[in-house]
Coordinates of C-alpha atoms and ligand atoms in Angstrom, one line a residue:
X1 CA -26.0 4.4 -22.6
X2 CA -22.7 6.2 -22.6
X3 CA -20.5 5.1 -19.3
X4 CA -20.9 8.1 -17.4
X5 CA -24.2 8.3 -17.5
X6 CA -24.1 4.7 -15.9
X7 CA -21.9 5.3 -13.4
X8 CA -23.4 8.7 -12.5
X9 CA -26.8 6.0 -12.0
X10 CA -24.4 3.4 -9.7
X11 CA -23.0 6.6 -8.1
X12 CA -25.7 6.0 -5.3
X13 CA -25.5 2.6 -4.6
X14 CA -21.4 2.3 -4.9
X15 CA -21.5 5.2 -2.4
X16 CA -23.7 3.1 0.1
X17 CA -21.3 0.5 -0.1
X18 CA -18.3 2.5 0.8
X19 CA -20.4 4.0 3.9
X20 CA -21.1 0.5 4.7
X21 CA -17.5 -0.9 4.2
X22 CA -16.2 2.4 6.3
X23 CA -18.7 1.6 9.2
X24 CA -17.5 -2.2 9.5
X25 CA -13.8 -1.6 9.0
X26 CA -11.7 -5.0 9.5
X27 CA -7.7 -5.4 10.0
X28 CA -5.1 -7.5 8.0
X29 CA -6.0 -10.8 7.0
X30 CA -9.1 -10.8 9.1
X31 CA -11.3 -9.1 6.4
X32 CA -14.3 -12.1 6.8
X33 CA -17.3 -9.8 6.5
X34 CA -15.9 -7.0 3.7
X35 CA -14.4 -10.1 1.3
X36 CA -18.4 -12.0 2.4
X37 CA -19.5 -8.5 1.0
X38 CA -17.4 -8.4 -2.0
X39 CA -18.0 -11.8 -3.0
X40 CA -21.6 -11.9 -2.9
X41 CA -21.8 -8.7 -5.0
X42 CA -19.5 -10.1 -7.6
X43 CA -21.8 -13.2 -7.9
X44 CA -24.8 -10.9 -8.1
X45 CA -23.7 -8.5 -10.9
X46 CA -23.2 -12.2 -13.2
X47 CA -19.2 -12.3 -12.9
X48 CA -18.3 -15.5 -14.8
X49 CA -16.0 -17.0 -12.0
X50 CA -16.1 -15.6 -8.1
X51 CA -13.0 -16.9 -5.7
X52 CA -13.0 -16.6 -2.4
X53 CA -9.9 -17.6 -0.5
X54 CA -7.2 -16.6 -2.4
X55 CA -3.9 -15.5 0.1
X56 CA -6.7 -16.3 2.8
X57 CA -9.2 -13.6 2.3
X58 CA -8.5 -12.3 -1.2
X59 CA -11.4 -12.2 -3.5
X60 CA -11.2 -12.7 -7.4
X61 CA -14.2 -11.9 -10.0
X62 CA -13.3 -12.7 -14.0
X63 CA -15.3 -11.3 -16.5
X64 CA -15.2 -12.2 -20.0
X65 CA -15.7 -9.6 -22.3
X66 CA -18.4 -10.3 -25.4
X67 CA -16.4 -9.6 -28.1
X68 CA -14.3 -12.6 -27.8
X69 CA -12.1 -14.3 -24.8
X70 CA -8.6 -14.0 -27.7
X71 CA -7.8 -10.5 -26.0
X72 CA -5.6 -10.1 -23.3
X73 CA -6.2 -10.8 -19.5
X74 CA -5.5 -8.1 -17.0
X75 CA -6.0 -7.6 -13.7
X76 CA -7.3 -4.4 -11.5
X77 CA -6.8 -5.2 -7.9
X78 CA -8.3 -2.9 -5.1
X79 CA -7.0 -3.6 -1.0
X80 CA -9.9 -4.2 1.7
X81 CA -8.3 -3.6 5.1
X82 CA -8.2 -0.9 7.8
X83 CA -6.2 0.4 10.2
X84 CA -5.7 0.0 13.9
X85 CA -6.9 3.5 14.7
X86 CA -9.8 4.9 16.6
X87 CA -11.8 7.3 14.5
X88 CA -12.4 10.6 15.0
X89 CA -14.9 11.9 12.2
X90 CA -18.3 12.2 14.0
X91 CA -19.4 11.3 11.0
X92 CA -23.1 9.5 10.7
X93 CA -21.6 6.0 9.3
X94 CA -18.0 6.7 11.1
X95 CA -16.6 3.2 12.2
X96 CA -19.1 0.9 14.7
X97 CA -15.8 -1.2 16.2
X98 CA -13.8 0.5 18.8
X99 CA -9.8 1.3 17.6
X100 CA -10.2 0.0 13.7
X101 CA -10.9 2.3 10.8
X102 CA -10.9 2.9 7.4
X103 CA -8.5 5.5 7.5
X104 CA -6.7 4.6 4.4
X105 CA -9.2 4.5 1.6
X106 CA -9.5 1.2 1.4
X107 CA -13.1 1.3 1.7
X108 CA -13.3 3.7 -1.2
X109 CA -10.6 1.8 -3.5
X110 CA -13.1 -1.4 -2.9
X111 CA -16.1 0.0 -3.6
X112 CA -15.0 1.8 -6.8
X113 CA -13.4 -1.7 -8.0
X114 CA -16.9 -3.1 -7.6
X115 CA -18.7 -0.5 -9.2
X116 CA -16.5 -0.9 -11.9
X117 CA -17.1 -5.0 -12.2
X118 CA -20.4 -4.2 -11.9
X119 CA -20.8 -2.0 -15.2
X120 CA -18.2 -4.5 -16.5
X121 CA -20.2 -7.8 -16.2
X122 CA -23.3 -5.7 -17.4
X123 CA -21.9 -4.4 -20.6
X124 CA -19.0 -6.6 -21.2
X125 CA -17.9 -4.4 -24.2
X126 CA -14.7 -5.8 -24.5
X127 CA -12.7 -8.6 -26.0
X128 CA -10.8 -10.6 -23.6
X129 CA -10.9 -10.9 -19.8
X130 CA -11.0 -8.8 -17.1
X131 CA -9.7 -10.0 -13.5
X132 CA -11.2 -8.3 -10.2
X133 CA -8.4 -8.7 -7.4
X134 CA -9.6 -7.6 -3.6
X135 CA -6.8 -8.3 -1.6
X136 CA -6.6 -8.4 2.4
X137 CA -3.6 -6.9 4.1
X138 CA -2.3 -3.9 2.2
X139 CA -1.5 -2.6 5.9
X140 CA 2.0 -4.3 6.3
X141 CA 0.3 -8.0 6.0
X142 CA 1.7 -8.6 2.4
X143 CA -1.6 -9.3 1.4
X144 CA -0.7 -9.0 -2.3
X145 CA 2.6 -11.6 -1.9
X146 CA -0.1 -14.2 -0.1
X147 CA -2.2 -13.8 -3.4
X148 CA 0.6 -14.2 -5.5
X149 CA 2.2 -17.1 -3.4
X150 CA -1.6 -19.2 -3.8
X151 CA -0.7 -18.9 -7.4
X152 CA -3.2 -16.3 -8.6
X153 CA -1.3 -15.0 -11.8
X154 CA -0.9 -18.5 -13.2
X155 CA -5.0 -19.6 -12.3
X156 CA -6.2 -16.9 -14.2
X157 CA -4.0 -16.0 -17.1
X158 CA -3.4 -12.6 -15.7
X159 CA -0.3 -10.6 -18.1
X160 CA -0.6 -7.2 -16.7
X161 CA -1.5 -5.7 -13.1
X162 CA -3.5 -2.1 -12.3
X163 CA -3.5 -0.5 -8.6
X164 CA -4.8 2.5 -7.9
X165 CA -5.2 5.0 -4.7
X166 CA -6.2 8.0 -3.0
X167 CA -4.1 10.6 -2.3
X168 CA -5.4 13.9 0.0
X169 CA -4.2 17.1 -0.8
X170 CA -4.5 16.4 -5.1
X171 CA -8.1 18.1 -6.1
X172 CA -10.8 15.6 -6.9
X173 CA -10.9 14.8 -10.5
X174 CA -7.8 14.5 -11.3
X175 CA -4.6 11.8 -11.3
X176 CA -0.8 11.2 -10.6
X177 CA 1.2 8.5 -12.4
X178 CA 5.1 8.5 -13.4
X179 CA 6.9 5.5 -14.6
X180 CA 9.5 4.1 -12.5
X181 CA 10.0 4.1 -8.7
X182 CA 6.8 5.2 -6.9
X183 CA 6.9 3.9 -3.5
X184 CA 10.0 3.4 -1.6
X185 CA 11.4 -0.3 -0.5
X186 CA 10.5 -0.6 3.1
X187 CA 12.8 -2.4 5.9
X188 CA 12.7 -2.2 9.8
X189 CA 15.4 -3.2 12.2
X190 CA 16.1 -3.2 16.0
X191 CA 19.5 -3.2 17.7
X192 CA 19.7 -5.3 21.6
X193 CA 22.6 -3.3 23.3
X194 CA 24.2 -5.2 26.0
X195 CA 26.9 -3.4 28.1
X196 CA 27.1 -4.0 32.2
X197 CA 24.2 -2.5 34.3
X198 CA 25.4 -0.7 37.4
X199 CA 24.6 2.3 39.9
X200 CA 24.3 5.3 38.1
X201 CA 26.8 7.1 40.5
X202 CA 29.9 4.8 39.6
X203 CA 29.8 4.6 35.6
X204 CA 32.8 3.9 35.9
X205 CA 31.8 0.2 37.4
X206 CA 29.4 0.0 34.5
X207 CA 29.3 -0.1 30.7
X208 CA 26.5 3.0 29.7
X209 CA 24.0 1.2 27.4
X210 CA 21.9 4.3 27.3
X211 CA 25.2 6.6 26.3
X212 CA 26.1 3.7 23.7
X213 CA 22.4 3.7 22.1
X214 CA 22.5 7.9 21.6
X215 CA 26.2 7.6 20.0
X216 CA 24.5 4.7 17.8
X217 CA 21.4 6.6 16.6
X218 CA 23.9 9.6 16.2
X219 CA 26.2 7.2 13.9
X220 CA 23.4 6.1 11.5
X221 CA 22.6 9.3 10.6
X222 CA 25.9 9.6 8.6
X223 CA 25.3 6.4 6.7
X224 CA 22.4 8.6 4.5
X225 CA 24.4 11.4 4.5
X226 CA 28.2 10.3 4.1
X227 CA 27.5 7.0 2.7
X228 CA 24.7 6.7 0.1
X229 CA 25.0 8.7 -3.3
X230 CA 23.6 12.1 -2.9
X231 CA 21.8 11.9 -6.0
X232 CA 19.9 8.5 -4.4
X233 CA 17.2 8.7 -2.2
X234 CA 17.5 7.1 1.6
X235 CA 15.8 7.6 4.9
X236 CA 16.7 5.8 8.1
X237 CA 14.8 6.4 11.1
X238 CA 15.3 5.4 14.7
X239 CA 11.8 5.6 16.1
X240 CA 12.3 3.5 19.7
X241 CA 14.7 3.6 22.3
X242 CA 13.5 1.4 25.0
X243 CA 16.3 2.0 28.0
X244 CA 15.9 1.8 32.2
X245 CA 13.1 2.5 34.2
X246 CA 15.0 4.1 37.6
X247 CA 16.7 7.3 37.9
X248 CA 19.5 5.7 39.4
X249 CA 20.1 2.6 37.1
X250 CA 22.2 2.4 34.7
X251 CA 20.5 -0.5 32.4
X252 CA 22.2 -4.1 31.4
X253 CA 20.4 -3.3 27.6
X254 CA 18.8 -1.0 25.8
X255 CA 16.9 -2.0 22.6
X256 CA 16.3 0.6 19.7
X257 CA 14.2 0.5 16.6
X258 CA 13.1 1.9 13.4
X259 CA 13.1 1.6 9.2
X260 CA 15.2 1.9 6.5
X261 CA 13.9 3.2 3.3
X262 CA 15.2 3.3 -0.5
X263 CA 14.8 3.1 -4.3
X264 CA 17.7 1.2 -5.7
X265 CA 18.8 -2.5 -4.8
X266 CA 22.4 -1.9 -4.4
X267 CA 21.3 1.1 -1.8
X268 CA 19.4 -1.1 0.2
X269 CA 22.0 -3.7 0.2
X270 CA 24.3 -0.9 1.7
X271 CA 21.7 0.6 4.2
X272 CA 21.4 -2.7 5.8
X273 CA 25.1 -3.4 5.3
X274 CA 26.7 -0.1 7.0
X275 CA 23.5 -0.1 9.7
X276 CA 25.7 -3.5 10.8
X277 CA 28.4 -2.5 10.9
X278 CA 28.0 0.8 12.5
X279 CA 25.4 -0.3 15.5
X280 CA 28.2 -3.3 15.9
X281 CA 31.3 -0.6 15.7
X282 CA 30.0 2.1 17.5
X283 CA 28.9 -0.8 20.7
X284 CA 32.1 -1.8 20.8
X285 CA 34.0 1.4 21.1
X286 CA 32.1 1.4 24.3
X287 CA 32.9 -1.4 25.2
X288 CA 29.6 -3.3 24.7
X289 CA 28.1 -5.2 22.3
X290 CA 24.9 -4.4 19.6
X291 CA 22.5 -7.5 18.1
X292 CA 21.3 -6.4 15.0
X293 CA 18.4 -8.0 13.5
X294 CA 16.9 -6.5 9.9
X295 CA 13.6 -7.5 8.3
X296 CA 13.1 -6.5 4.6
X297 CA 9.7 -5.3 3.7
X298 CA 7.8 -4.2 0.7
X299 CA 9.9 -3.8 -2.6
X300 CA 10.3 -1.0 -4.5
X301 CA 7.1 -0.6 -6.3
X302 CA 8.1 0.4 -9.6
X303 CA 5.9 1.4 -13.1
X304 CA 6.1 -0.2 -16.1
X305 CA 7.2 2.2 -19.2
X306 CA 4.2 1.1 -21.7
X307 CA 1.5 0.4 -19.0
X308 CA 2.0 3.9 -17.2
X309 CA 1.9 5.6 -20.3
X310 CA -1.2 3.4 -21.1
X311 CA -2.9 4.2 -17.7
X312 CA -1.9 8.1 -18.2
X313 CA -3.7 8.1 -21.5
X314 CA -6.6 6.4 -19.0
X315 CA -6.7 9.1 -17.0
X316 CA -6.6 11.7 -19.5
X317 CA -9.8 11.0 -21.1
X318 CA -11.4 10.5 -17.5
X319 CA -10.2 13.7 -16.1
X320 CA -8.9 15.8 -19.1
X321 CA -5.1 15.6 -20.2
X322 CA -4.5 19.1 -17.6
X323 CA -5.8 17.3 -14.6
X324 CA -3.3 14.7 -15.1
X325 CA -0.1 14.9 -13.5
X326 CA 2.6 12.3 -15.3
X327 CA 5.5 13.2 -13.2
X328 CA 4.5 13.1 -9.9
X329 CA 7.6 13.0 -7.6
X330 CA 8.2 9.2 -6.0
X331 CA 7.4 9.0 -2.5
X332 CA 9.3 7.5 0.3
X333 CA 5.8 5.3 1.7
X334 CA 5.4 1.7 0.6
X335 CA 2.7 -0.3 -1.1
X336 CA 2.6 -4.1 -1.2
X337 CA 0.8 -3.5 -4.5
X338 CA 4.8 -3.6 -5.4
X339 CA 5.4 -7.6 -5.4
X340 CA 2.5 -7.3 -8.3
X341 CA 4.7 -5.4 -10.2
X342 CA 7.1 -7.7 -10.1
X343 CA 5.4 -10.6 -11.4
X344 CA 4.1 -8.8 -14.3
X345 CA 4.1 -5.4 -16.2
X346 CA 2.1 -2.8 -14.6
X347 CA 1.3 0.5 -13.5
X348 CA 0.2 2.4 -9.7
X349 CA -2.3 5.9 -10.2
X350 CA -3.1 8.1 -7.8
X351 CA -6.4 9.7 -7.9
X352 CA -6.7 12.9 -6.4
X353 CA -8.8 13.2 -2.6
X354 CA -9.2 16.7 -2.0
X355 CA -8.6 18.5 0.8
X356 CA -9.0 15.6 3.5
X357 CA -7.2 14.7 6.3
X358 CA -4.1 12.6 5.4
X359 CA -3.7 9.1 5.2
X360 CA -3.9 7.0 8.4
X361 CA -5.2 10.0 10.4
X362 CA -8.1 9.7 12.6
X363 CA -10.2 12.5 10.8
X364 CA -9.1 11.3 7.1
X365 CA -12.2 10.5 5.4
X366 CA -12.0 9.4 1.5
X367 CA -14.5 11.3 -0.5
X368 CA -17.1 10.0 -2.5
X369 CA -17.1 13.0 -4.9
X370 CA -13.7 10.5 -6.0
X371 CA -16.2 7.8 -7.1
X372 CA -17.2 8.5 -11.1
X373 CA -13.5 9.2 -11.8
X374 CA -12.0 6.0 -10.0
X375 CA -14.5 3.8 -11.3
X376 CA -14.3 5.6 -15.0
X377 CA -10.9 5.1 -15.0
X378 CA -11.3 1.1 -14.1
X379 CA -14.1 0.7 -16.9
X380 CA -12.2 2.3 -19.8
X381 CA -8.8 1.1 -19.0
X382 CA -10.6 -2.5 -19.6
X383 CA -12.4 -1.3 -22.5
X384 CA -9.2 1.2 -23.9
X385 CA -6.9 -2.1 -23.0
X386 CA -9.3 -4.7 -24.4
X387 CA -10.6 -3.3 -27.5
X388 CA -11.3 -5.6 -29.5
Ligands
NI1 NI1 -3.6 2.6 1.7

């Protein structure tokens, strides 16, 4: 049977799965139920080896193609957690716990990954081995580091990595790759101002922690602008400013926060380098002082040359070389899929979503219409990259 006709016949049930995934949406690490789910399908469609607490709720399914285990090992990996949002869809299998959804995809990306290993274990028209990665945590968790860290890529022989995910806004049927940067290195900070609380009618008693924090949040904006390369991409965003509660106290601190975001190592080094220096400068002038503490994040998730053009040539026979963009523009978001990338060659697609809501909003809803081209796309990059 050709493959679409197949997956036009698991169409139905992959899209039952999603519904159920999106109506029992779980956060972070704490994915018990979906990865229960995932596992027990895995072992039910005959996948030669099922794992189950891998970067503590990760799921892996291998599959050894018939025409010989001498190919190559590769790995598609799909993420299983929600968000921390209360849903707003009205729709018929809309989330049944109160403040989490699935308002990422996640549910979609899953049940497309299955639907794939499915087909795969059934047909197994390959030579080599295919690896099904579910990973918990996408949502800021590092869910693919904790994989990685439990030595996944060394257990099963894995040489190159696949992500994929939805993106709202690009028409159904169709797909965005480039090689390169993708998604943006992603770093968060906050800055403790201390000065000298006082009555807000004698300043001059006091040192203004609420004056200092504006003249800092005024100052970083000149480290994108005046510092970085204007041909390099930078954001930095103060997004708190936690100061007082009287209106006639002048405050002992003040405590901002927000993230830093780039594509290039040495500009990272110098956004958390001048954000130093400039909170600890600009508190001082003022006489006060400024604590700056700086987390890095997700890396740059970057393509691989040879697997993005690989996965573009994917795409192109699912979705028709015109319906497949292979310079979409990077984007300054992150994706944990990233620390993948760095472990082996790889390559991140987008596959279009339609005219949804966006991403982490409490209307988005991933389509099902998506399903025959994401799980396409799965089956004959394994069958394209494994042929044996
Ligand atoms: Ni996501």
């Amino acid at each position: 049977m050709p493959i679409v006709n197949r997956i036009a016949d698991l169409h139905p049930d992959i899209t039952a799965w999603r519904r159920d995934l999106h109506a029992h949406p779980e956060l972070q690490y704490d994915v018990h139920r979906t990865a229960a789910s995932v596992a027990e399908k895995l072992r039910a469609f005959g996948c030669d080896e099922v794992v189950t607490g891998i970067g503590r709720t990760g799921v892996v399914g291998v599959i050894r193609g018939r025409k010989g285990t001498g190919g190559k090992t590769i790995a598609l990996r799909a993420d299983m957690d929600a968000l921390p949002i209360e849903e707003a869809t009205g729709l018929p299998y809309a989330s049944t716990v109160p403040g989490k959804m699935h308002a990422c995809g996640h549910d979609g990306h899953t049940a497309m990954l299955l639907g794939a290993a499915r087909y795969l274990a059934e047909t197994r028209n390959f030579g080599g081995t295919a690896v099904v990665v579910f990973q918990p945590a996408e949502e800021g968790g590092a869910g693919a580091r904790a994989m990685l860290e439990d030595g996944m890529v060394k257990r099963f022989g894995i040489e190159e990595f696949y992500g994929m995910h939805n993106y709202p806004g690009m028409p159904v049927g169709s797909f965005g790759i480039r090689p390169g940067p993708v998604m943006a290195a992603t770093d968060s900070f906050t800055i403790d101002i201390e000065g000298k609380g006082g009555h807000a009618a004698r300043p001059h008693l006091a040192i203004d922690t609420v004056l200092t924090g504006a003249q800092i949040i005024t100052n970083l904006q000149s480290i994108v602008s005046r510092t970085v390369d204007p041909l390099k991409s930078a954001v930095i965003s103060v997004c708190m400013f936690q100061a007082g509660n009287a209106f006639n106290v002048l405050p002992q601190t003040v405590q901002l926060g927000g993230t830093s975001r780039s594509f290039d190592p040495e500009v990272r080094d110098l956004l958390e380098k001048r954000l130093r220096e400039v909170a600890e400068g600009t508190a001082m002038a003022h006489g006060a002082t400024a604590k700056v503490n700086y987390w890095r994040g997700y890396p740059v998730l970057s393509n691989h040359a040879r697997e993005t053009a690989f996965a573009a040539s994917v795409a192109q026979e699912v979705a028709g070389t015109e319906r497949v963009d292979t310079d979409l523009p990077p984007m300054m978001g992150a994706e944990d899929f990233a620390y993948m990338l760095n472990e082996r060659p790889g390559a991140f697609i987008w596959i279009g979503n339609g005219d949804s809501a966006g991403l982490h909003h409490p209307a988005y809803n991933f389509d099902d219409d998506v399903i025959p081209f994401g799980t396409s796309y799965w089956v004959k990059l394994v069958e394209k990259s494994l042929a044996a």
